[in-house]
PDB file of C-alpha atoms in Angstrom:
ATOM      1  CA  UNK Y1442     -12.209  25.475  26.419  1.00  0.00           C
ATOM      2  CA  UNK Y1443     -13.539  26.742  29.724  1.00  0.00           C
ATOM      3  CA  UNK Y1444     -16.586  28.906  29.508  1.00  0.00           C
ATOM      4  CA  UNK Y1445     -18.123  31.573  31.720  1.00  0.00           C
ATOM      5  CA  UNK Y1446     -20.381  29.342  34.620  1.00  0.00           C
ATOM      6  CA  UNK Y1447     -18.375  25.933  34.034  1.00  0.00           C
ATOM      7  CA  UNK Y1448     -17.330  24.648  36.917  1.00  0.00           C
ATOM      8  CA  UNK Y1449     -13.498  23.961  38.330  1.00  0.00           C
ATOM      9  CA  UNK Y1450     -12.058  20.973  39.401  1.00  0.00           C
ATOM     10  CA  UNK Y1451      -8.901  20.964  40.984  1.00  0.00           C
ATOM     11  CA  UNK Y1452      -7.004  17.072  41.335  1.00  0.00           C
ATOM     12  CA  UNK Y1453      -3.470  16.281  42.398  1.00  0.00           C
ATOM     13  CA  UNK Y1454      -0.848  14.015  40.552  1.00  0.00           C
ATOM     14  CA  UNK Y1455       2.338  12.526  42.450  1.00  0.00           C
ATOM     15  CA  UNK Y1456       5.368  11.115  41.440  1.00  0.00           C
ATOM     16  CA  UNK Y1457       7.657   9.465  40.290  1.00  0.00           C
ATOM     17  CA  UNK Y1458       5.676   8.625  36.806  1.00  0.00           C
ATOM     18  CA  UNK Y1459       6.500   5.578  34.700  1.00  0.00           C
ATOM     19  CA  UNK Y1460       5.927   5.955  31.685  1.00  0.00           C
ATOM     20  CA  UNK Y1461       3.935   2.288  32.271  1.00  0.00           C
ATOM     21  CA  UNK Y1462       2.001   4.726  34.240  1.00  0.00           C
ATOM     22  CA  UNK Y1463       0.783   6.690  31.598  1.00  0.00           C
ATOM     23  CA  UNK Y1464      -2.527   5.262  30.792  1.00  0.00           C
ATOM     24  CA  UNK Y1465      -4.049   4.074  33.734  1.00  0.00           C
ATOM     25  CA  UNK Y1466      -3.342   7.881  34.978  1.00  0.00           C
ATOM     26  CA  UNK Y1467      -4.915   9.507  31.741  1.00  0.00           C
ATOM     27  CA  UNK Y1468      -7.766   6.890  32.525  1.00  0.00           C
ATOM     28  CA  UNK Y1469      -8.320   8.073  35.843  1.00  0.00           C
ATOM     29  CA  UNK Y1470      -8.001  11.539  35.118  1.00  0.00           C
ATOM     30  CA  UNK Y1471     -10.457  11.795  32.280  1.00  0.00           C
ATOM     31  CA  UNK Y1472     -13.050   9.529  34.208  1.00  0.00           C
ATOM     32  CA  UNK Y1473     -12.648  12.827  36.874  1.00  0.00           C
ATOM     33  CA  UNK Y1474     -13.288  15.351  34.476  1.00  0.00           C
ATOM     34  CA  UNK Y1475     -16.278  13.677  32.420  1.00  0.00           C
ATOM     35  CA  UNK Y1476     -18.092  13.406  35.856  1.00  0.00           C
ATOM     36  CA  UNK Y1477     -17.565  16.552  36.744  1.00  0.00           C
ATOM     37  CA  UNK Y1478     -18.582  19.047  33.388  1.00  0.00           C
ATOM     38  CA  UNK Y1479     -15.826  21.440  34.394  1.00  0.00           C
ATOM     39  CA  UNK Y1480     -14.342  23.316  31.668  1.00  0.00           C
ATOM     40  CA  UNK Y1481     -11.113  24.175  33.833  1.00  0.00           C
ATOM     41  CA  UNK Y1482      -8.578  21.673  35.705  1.00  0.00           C
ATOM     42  CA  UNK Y1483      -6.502  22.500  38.123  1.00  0.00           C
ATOM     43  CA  UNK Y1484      -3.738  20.509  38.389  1.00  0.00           C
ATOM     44  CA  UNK Y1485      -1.524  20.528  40.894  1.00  0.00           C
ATOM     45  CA  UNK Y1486       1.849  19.054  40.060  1.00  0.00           C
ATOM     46  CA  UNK Y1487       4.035  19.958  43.536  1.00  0.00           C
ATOM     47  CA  UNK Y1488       4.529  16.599  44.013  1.00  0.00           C
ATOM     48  CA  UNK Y1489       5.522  14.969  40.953  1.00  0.00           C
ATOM     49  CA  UNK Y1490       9.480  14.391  39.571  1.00  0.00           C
ATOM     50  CA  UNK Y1491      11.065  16.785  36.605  1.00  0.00           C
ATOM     51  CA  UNK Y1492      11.509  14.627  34.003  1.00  0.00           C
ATOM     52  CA  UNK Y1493      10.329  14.180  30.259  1.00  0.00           C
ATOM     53  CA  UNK Y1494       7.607  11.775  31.761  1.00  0.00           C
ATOM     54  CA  UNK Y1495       6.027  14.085  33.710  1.00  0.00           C
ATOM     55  CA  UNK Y1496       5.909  16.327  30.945  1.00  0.00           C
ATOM     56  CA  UNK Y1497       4.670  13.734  28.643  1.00  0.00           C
ATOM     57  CA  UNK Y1498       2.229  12.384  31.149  1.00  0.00           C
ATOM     58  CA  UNK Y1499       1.160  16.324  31.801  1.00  0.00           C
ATOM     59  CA  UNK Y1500       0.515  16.824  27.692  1.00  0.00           C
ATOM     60  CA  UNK Y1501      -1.607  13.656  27.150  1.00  0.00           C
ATOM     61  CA  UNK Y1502      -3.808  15.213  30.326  1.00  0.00           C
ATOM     62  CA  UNK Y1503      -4.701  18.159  28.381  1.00  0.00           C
ATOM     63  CA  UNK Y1504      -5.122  16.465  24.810  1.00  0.00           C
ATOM     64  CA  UNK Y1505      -7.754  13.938  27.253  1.00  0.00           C
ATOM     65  CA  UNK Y1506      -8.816  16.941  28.599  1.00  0.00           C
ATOM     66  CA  UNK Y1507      -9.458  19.064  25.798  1.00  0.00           C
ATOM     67  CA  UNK Y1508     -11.441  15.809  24.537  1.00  0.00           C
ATOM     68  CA  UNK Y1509     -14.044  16.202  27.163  1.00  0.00           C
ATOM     69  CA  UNK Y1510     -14.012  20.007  26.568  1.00  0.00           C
ATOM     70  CA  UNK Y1511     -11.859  21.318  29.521  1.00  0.00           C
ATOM     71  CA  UNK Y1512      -8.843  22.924  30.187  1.00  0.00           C
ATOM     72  CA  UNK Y1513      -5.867  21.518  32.562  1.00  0.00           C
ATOM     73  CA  UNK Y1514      -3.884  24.265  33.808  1.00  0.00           C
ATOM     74  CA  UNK Y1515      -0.738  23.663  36.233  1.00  0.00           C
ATOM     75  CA  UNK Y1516      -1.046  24.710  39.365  1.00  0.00           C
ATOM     76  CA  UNK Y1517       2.164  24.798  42.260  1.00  0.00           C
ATOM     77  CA  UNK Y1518       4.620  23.656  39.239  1.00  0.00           C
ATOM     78  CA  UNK Y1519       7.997  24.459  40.250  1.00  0.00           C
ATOM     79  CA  UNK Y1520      10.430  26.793  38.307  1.00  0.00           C
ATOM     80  CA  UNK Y1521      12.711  23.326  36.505  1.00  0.00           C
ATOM     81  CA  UNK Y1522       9.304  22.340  35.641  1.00  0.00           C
ATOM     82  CA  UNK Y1523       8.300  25.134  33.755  1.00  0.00           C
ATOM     83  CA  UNK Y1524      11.786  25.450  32.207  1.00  0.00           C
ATOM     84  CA  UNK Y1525      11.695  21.861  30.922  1.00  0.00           C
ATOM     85  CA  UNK Y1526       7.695  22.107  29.772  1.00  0.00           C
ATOM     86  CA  UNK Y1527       9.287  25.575  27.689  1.00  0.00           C
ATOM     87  CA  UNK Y1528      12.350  23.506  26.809  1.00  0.00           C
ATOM     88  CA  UNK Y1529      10.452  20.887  24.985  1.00  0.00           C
ATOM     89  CA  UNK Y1530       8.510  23.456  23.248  1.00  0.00           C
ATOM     90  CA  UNK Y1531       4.923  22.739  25.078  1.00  0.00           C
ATOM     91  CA  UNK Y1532       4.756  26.193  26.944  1.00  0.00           C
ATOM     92  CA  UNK Y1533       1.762  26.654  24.984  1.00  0.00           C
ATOM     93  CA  UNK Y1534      -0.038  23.143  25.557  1.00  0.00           C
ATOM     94  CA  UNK Y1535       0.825  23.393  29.299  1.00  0.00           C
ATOM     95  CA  UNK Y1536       0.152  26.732  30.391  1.00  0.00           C
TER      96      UNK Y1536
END
């Protein structure tokens, strides 16, 4: 979890995501985040598809994230986004 006088990191993904995809993105993304210390990631997600691999890709970033002691938190998601994160029940993982 983020605490007060961590820093913030803010990244970008794009899509369309494969689910091939999946690791070499979760590998990229935590090498980001252990450099860095932050304890909050901003993730901005305007550019990837609405699908249930986006959503899956978006949940193993913040269990990878939460392993380094951060936070991912979705920034410029779009409304169908949000509805299918609630949808499959991860409104809480994916804030």
């Amino acid at each position: 979890m983020a605490t007060p006088g961590q820093p913030t990191i803010a990244f970008s993904i794009h899509g369309p995501i494969a689910r091939a995809d999946l690791p070499g993105l979760c590998d990229r993304v935590c090498t980001l985040l252990q450099g860095s210390g932050a304890g909050l990631a901003l993730c901005d997600v305007r550019g990837v598809d609405v699908d249930a691999v986006t959503v899956d890709a978006l949940a193993r970033l913040q269990l990878a994230a939460r392993r380094t002691g951060c936070t991912v938190r979705l920034a410029n998601a779009s409304g169908e986004l949000l509805e299918l994160v609630d949808f499959m029940g991860l409104r809480d993982v994916l804030p």
